Tab-separated table of C-alpha atoms and ligand atoms in Angstrom:
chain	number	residue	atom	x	y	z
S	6	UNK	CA	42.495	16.974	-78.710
S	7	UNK	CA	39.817	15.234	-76.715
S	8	UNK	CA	39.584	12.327	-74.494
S	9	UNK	CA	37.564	9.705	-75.580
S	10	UNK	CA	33.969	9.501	-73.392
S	11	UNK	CA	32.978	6.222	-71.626
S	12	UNK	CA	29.333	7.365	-72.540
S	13	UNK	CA	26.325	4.487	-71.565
S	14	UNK	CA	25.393	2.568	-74.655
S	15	UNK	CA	23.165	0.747	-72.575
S	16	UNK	CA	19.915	2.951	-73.768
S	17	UNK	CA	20.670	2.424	-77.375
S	18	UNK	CA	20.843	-1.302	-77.421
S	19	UNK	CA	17.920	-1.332	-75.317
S	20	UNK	CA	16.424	0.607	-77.661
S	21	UNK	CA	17.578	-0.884	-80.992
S	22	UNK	CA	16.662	-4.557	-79.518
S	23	UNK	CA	13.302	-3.228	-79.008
S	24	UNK	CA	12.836	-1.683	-82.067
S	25	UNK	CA	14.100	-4.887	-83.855
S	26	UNK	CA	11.906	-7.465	-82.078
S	27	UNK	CA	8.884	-5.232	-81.107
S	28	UNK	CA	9.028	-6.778	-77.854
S	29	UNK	CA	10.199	-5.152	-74.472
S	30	UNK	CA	14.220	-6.123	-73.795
S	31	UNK	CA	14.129	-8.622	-71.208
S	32	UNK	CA	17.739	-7.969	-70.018
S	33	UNK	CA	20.779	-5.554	-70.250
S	34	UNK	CA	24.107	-6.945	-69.983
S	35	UNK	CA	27.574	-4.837	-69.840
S	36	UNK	CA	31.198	-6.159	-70.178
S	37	UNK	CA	34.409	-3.610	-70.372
S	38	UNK	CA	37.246	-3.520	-72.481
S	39	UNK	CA	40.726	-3.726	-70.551
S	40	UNK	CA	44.037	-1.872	-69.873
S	41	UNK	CA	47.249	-3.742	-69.014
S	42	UNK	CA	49.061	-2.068	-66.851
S	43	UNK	CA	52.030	-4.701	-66.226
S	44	UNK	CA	52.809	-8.070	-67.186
S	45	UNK	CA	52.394	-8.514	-71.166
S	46	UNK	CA	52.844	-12.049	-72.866
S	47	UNK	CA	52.924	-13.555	-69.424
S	48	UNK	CA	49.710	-14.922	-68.734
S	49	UNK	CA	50.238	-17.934	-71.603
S	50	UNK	CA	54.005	-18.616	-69.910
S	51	UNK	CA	52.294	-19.557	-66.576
S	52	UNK	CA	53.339	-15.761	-65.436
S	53	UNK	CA	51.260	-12.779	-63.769
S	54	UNK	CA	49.817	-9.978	-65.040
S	55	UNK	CA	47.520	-6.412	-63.484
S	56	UNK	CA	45.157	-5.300	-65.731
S	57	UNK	CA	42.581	-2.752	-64.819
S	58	UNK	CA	38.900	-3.128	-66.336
S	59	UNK	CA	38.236	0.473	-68.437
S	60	UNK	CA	35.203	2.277	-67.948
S	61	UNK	CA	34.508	2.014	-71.722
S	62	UNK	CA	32.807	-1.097	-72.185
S	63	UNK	CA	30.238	-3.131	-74.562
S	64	UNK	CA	26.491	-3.447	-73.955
S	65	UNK	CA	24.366	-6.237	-74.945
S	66	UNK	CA	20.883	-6.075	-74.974
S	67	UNK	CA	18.350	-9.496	-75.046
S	68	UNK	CA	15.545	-11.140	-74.967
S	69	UNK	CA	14.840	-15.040	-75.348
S	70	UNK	CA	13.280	-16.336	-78.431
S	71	UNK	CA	11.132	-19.245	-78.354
S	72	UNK	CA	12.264	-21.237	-82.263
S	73	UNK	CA	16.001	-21.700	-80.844
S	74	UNK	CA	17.338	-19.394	-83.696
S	75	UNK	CA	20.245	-16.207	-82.832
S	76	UNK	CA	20.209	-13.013	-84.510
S	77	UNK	CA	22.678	-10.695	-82.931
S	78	UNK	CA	23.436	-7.021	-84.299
S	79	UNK	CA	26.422	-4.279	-83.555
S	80	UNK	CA	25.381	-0.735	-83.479
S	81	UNK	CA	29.200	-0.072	-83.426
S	82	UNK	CA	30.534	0.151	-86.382
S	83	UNK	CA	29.817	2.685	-89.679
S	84	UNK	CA	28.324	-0.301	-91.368
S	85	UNK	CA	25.803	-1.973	-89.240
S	86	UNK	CA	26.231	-5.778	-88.834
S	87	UNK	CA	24.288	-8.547	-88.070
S	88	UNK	CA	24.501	-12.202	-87.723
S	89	UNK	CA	21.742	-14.844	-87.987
S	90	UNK	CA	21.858	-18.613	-87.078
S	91	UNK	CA	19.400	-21.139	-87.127
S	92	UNK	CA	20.462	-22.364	-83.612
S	93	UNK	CA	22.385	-22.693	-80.535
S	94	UNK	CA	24.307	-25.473	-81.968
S	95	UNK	CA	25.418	-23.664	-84.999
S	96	UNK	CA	27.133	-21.019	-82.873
S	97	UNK	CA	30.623	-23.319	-83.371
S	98	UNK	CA	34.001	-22.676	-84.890
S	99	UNK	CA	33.800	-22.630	-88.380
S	100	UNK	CA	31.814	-19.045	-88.167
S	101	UNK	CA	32.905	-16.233	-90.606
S	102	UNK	CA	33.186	-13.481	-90.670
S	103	UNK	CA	35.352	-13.468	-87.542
S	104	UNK	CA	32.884	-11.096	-86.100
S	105	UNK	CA	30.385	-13.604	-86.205
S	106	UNK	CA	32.570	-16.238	-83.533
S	107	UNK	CA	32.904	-12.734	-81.224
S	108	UNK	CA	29.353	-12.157	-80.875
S	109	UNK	CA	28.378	-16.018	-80.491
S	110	UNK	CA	30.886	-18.222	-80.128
S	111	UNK	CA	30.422	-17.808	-76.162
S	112	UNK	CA	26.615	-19.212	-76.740
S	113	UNK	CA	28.100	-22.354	-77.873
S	114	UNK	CA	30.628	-22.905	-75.273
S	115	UNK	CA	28.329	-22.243	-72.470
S	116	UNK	CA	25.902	-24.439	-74.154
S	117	UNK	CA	28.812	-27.180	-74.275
S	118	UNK	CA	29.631	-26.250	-70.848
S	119	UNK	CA	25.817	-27.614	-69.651
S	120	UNK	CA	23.879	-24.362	-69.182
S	121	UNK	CA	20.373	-24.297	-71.278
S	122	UNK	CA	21.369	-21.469	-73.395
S	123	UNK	CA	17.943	-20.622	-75.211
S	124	UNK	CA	17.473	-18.904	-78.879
S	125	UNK	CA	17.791	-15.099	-78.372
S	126	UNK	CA	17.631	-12.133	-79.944
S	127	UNK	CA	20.394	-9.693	-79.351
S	128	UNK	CA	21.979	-6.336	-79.674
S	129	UNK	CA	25.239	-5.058	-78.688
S	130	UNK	CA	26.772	-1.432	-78.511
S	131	UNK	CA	30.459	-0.517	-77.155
S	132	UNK	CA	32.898	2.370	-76.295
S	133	UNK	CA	35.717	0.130	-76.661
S	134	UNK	CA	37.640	0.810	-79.698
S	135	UNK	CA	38.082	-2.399	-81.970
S	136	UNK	CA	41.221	-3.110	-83.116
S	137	UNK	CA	43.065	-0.745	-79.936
S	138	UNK	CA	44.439	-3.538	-78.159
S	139	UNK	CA	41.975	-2.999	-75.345
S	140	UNK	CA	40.067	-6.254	-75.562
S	141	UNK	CA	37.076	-5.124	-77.633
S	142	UNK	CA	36.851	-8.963	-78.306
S	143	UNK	CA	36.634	-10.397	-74.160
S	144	UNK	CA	34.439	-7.367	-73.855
S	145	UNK	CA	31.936	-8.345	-76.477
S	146	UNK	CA	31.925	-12.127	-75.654
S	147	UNK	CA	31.650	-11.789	-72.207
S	148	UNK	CA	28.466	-9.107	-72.279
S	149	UNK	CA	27.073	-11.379	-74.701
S	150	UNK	CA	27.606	-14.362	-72.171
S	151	UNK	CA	26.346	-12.262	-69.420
S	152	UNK	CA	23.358	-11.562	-71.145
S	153	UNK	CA	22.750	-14.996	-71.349
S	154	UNK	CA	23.169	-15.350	-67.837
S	155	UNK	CA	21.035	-12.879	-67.280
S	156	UNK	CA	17.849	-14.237	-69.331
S	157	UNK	CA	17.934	-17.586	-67.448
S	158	UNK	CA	18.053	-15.247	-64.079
S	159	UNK	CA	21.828	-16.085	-63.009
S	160	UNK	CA	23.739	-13.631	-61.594
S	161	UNK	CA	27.751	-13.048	-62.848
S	162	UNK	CA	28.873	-14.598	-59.542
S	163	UNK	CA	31.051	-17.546	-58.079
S	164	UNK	CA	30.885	-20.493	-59.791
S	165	UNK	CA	29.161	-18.758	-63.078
S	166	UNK	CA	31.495	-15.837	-63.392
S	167	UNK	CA	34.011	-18.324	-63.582
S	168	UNK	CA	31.826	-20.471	-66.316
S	169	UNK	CA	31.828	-17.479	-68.028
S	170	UNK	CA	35.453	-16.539	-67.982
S	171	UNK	CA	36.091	-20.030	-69.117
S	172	UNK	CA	33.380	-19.930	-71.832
S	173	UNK	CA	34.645	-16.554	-73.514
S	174	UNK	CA	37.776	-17.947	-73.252
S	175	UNK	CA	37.499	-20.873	-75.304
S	176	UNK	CA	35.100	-19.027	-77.906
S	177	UNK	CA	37.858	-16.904	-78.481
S	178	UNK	CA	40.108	-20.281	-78.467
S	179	UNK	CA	38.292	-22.325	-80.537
S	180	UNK	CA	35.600	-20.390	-82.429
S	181	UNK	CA	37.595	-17.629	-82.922
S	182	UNK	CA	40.860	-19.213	-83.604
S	183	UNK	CA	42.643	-16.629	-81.631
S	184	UNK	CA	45.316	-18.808	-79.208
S	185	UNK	CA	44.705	-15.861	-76.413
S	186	UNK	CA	45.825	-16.469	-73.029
S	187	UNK	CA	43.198	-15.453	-70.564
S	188	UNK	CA	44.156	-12.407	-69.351
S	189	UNK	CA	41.360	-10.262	-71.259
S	190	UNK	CA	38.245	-12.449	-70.463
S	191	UNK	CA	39.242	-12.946	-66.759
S	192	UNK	CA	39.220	-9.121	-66.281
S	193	UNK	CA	36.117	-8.489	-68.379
S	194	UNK	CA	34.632	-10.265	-65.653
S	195	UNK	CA	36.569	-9.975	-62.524
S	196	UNK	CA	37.283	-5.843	-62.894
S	197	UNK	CA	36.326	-3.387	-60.060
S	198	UNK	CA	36.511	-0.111	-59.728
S	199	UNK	CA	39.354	1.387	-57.787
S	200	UNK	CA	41.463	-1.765	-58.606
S	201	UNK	CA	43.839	-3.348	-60.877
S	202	UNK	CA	43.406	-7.112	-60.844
S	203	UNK	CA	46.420	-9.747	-60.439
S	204	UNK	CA	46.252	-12.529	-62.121
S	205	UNK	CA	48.199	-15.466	-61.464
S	206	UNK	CA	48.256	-18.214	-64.189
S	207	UNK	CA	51.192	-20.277	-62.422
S	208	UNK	CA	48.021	-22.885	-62.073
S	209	UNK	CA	47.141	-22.753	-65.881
S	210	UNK	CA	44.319	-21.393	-67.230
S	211	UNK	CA	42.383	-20.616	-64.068
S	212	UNK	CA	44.185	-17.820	-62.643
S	213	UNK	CA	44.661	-17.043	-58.936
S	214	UNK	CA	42.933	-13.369	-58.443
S	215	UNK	CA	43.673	-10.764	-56.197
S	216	UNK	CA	42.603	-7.131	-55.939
S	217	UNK	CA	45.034	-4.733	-55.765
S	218	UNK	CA	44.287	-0.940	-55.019
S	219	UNK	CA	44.539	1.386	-57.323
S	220	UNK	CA	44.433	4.927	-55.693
S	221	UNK	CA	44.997	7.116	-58.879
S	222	UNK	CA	42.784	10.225	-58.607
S	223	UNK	CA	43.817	10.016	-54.476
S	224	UNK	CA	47.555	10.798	-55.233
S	225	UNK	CA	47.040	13.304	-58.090
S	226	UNK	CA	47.800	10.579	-60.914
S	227	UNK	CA	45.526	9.224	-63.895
S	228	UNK	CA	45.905	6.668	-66.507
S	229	UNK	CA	46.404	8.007	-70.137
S	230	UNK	CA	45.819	5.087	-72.466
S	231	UNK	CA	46.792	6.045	-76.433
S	232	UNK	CA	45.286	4.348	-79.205
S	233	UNK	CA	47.786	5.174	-81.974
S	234	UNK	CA	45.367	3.879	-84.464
S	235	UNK	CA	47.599	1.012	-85.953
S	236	UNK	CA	45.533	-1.767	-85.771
S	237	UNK	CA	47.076	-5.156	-85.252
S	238	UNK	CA	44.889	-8.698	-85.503
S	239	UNK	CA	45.748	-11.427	-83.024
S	240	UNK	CA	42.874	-13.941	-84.971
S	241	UNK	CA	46.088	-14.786	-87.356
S	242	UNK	CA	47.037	-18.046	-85.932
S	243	UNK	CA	43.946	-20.452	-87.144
S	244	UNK	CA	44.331	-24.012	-86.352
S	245	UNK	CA	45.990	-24.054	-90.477
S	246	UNK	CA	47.377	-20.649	-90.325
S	247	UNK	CA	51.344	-20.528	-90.543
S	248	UNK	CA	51.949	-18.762	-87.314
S	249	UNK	CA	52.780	-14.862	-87.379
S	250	UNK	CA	52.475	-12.449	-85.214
S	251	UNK	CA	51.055	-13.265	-81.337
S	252	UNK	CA	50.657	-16.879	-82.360
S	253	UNK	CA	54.126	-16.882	-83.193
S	254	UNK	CA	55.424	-15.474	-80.118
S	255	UNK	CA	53.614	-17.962	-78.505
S	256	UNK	CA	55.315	-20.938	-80.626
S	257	UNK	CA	58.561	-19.221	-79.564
S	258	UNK	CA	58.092	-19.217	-75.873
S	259	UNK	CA	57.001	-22.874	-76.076
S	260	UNK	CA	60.149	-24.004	-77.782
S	261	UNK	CA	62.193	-21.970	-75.444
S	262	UNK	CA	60.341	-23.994	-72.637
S	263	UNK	CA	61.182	-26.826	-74.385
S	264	UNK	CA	64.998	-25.965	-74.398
S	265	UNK	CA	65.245	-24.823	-70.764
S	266	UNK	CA	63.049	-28.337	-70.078
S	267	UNK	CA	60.491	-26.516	-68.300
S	268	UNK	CA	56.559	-26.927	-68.534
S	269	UNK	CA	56.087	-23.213	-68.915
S	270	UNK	CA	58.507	-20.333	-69.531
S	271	UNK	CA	57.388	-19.170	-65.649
S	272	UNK	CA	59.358	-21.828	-64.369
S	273	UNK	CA	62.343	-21.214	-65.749
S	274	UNK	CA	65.501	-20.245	-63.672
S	275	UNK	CA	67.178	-16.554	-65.031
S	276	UNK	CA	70.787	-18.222	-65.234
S	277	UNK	CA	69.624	-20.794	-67.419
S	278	UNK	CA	67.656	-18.584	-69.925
S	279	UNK	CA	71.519	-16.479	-69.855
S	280	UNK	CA	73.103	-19.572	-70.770
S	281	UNK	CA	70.917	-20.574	-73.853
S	282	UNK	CA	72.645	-19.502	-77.289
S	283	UNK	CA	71.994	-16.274	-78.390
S	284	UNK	CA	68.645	-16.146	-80.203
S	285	UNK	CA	64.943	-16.195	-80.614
S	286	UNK	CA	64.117	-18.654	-77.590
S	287	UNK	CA	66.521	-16.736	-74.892
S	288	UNK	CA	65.284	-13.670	-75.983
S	289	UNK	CA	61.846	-14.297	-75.981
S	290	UNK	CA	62.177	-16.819	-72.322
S	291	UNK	CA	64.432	-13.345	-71.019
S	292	UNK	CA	61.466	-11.119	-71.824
S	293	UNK	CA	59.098	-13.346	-69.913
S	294	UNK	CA	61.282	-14.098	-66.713
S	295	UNK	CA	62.250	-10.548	-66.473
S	296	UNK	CA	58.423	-9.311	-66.900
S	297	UNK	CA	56.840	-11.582	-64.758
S	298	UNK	CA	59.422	-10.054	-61.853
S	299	UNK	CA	58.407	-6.680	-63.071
S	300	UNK	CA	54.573	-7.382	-62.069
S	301	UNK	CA	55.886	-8.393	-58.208
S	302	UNK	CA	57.945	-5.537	-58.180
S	303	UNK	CA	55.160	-2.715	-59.835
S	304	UNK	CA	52.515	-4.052	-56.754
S	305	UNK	CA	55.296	-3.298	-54.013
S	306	UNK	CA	55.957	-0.109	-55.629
S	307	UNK	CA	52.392	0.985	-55.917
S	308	UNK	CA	51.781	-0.086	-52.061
S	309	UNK	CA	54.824	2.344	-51.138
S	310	UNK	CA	53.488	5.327	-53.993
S	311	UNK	CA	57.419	4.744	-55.109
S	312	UNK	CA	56.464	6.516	-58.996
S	313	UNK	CA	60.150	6.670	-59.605
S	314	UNK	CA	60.597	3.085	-59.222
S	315	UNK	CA	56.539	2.515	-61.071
S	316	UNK	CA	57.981	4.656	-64.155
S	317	UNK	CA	61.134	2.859	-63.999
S	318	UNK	CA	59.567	-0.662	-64.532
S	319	UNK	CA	56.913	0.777	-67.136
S	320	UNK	CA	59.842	1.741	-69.562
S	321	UNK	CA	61.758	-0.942	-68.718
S	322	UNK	CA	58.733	-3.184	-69.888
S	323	UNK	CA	58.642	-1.219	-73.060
S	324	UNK	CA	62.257	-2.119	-73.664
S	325	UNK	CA	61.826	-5.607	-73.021
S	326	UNK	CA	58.786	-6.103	-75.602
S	327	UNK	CA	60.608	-3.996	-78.062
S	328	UNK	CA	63.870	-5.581	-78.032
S	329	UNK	CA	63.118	-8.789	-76.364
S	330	UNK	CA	59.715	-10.283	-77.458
S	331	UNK	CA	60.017	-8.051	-80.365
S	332	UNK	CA	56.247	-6.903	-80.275
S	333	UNK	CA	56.231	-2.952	-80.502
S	334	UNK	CA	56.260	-1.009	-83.535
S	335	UNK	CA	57.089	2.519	-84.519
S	336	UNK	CA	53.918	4.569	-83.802
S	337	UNK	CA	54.104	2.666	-80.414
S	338	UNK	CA	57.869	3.162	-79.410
S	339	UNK	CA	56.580	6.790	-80.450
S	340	UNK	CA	53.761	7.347	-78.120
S	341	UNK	CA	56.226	6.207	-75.906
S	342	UNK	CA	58.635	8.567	-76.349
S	343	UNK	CA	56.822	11.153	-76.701
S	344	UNK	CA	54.748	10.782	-73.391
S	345	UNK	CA	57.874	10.381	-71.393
S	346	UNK	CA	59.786	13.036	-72.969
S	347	UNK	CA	56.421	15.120	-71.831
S	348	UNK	CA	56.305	14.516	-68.463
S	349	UNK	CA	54.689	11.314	-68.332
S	350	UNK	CA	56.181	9.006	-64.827
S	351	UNK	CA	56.685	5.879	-66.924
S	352	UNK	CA	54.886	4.596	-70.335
S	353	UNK	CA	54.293	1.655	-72.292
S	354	UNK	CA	52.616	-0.641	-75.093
S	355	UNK	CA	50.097	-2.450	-73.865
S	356	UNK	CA	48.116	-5.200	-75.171
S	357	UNK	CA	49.106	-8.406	-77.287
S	358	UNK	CA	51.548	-5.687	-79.841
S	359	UNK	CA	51.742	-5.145	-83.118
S	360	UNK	CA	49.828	-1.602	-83.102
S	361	UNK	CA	46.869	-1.033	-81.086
S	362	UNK	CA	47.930	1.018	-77.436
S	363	UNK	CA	50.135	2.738	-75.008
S	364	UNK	CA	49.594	2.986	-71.299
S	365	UNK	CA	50.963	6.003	-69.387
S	366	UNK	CA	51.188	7.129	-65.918
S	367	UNK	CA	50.584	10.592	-65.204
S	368	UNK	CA	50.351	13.575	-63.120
S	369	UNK	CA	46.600	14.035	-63.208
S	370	UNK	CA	47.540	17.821	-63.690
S	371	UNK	CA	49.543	17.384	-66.615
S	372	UNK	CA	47.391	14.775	-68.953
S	373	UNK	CA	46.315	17.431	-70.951
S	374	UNK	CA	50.353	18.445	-72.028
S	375	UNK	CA	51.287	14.883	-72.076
S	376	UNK	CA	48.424	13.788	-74.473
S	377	UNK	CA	49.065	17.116	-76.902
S	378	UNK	CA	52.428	15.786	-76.898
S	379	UNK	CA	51.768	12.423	-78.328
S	380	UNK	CA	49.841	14.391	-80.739
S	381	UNK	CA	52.334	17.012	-82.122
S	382	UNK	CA	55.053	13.638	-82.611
S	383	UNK	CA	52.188	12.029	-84.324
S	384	UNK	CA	51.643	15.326	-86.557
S	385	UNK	CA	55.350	15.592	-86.811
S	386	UNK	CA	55.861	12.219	-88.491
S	387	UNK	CA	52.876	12.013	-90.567
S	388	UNK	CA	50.519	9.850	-88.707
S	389	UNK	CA	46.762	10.068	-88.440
S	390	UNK	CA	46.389	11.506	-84.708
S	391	UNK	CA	45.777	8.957	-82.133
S	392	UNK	CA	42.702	8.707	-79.757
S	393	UNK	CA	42.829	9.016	-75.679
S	394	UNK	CA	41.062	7.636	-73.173
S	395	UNK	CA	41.594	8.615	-69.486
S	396	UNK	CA	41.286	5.141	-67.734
S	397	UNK	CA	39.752	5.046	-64.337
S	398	UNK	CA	39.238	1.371	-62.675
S	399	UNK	CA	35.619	-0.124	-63.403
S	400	UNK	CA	33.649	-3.007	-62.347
S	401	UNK	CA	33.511	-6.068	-64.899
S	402	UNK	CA	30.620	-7.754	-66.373
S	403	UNK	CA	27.223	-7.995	-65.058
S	404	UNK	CA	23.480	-7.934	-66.225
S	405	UNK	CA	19.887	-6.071	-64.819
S	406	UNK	CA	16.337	-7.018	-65.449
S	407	UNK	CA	15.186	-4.145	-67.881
K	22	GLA	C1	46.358	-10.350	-75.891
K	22	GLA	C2	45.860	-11.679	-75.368
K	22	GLA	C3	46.171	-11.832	-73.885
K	22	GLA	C4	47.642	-11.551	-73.599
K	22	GLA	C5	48.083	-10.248	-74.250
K	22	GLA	C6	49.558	-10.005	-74.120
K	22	GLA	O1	45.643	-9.309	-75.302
K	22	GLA	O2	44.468	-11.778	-75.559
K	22	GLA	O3	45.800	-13.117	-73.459
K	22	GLA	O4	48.448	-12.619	-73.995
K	22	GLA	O5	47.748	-10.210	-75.623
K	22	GLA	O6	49.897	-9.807	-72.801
């Protein structure tokens, strides 16, 4: 068992770039995956969340081309891609593979948002694992939209980091066809080391942001995030698609708005989600309400260093997406199970569901016990083993002249 290493990728897109064009790299862009620690299917109710940027992250590597056309290529992968389009304009939904809307998609929604975004040449490289859950997609689009910040000399700052929060976001929207909620791009950008970051979408789409410290290593305690290996797609809700899956939850929690007559599920009063009939909408509105009370309470509780009570609401979130929002899945409840029965102060799924990862809180002494743990359940029941990563806060996305 090994922990999987946040290793630079930075050199190797450089270098790939450089031996695709010929041409010195003009800049180096880096975006990181993402971790939720608290607050899952919230952020599209109007609720809060506290994610924590990872230190594994995706690297994109341009230079500006001077006939308008876009050639990107992924290093990560065991089949190299590549995508080529004749322009900026042709960087719109409509793009397959779905890779292809990930690596530009953000190109065309800055463009649409007003900044000049030239032709370029491009190549990205990542740590994040696709298909984990940990935002491999926010990661990719916003390096790539960094990277274009970064040729026209802008730095990821103020009124641009926001641009480019708001750009990834509706790539992923509306080139994609993933109905996301903002969560993952907002971190990708917003991350910093030592900190989790709360988000507050109570004002829609533009969430409030706070920094809240994270003192793991400090107080002897480290993040253990599990990849079980189960991958899950949240791309399944296309503007035809019959919903399943996240974009279903999401048509569930609108209709239990609806019910309650409430604009978002956030608003929505506990005694009123008891008193709708038994049944999809109360379940799904008492998974939201009850989370987005969690996220309040896991803040206090990491101010006071209460783990008892920070354990208590991680498997008590676990609960509620199992049973309630009906997300989790057996290799997760697993990991889950297996972590806590090892020691672990509290774990979790985290992510949008359907596979991808867990999120534990541990003594930093005992990560190595609790992580052979998952592994032996895993071995137990069959499984492929899982992956782990050992998540320490990290800054989100920026760019440097190369
Ligand atoms: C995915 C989405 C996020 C969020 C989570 C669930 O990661 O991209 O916007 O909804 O699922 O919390």
């Amino acid at each position: 068992m090994g922990f999987l290493a946040a290793l630079d990728r930075g050199p190797t897109a450089r270098a790939a770039l450089e031996a695709m064009t010929g041409a010195p790299a003009q800049v180096l862009a880096r975006a990181p995956g993402r971790v939720n620690l608290i607050g899952e299917h919230t952020d599209y109710n109007g609720g809060a969340v506290l994610p924590v940027a990872l230190p594994h992250a995706t690297w994109a590597a341009a230079s500006e081309r001077r006939d308008g056309r876009v050639r990107v290529r992924s290093l990560q992968s065991d089949t190299d891609r590549a995508v080529e389009l004749p322009s900026v304009a042709a960087c719109g939904p409509g793009l397959s593979p779905t890779w292809a809307g990930y690596a530009v998609g953000v190109l065309w929604t800055l463009a649409r948002a007003g900044v000049p975004v030239p032709g370029l040449d491009l190549v990205v490289d990542s740590t994040v694992p696709l298909g984990a859950g940990l935002s491999s997609s926010a990661a990719l689009e916003c390096a790539v939209g960094a990277a274009v910040l970064g040729v026209l000399g802008r730095p990821v700052a103020g009124a641009d980091a926001d641009l480019l929060v708001t750009a990834a976001v509706a790539a992923e929207q509306e080139v994609v066809g993933a109905p996301t909620g903002g969560m993952d791009q907002a971190v990708a950008v917003h991350g910093r080391a030592g900190h989790a970051v709360h988000l507050d979408f109570a004002t829609g789409a533009a969430a409030a942001r706070r920094l809240v410290p994270l003192p793991l290593h400090e107080r002897g305690l480290a993040l253990l995030v599990t990849d079980t290996g189960v991958a899950h797609a949240l791309a399944d809700g296309g503007p035809d698609a019959e919903p399943v899956g996240y974009a279903a939850r999401r048509a569930d929690c609108e209709e239990a708005a609806r019910l309650l007559g409430v604009p978002t599920l956030r608003e929505a009063a506990p005694d009123a989600v008891a008193a709708l009939p038994e049944g999809r909408p109360r379940r799904r509105a008492r998974h939201v309400v009850s989370e987005t009370a969690r996220v309040a309470a896991f803040v206090t509780a990491l101010e006071r260093d209460d783990r008892r009570e920070l354990g208590r609401l991680l498997a008590d979130s676990h609960a509620s997406l199992r049973d309630d929002m009906e997300v989790s899945c057996p290799e997760l409840d697993l990991a889950v199970a297996a972590a806590t029965g090892a020691g672990a102060l509290g774990a979790r799924m985290t992510g949008g569901g359907f596979g991808g990862s867990t999120v534990a809180l541990v003594e930093e002494r005992s990560l190595g016990q609790v992580a052979a743990a998952v592994d032996e359940a895993f071995e137990r029941e069959g499984l492929a083993a899982p992956r782990h990563l050992v998540v320490e806060a990290s800054d989100g996305a920026s760019w440097s002249p190369v």
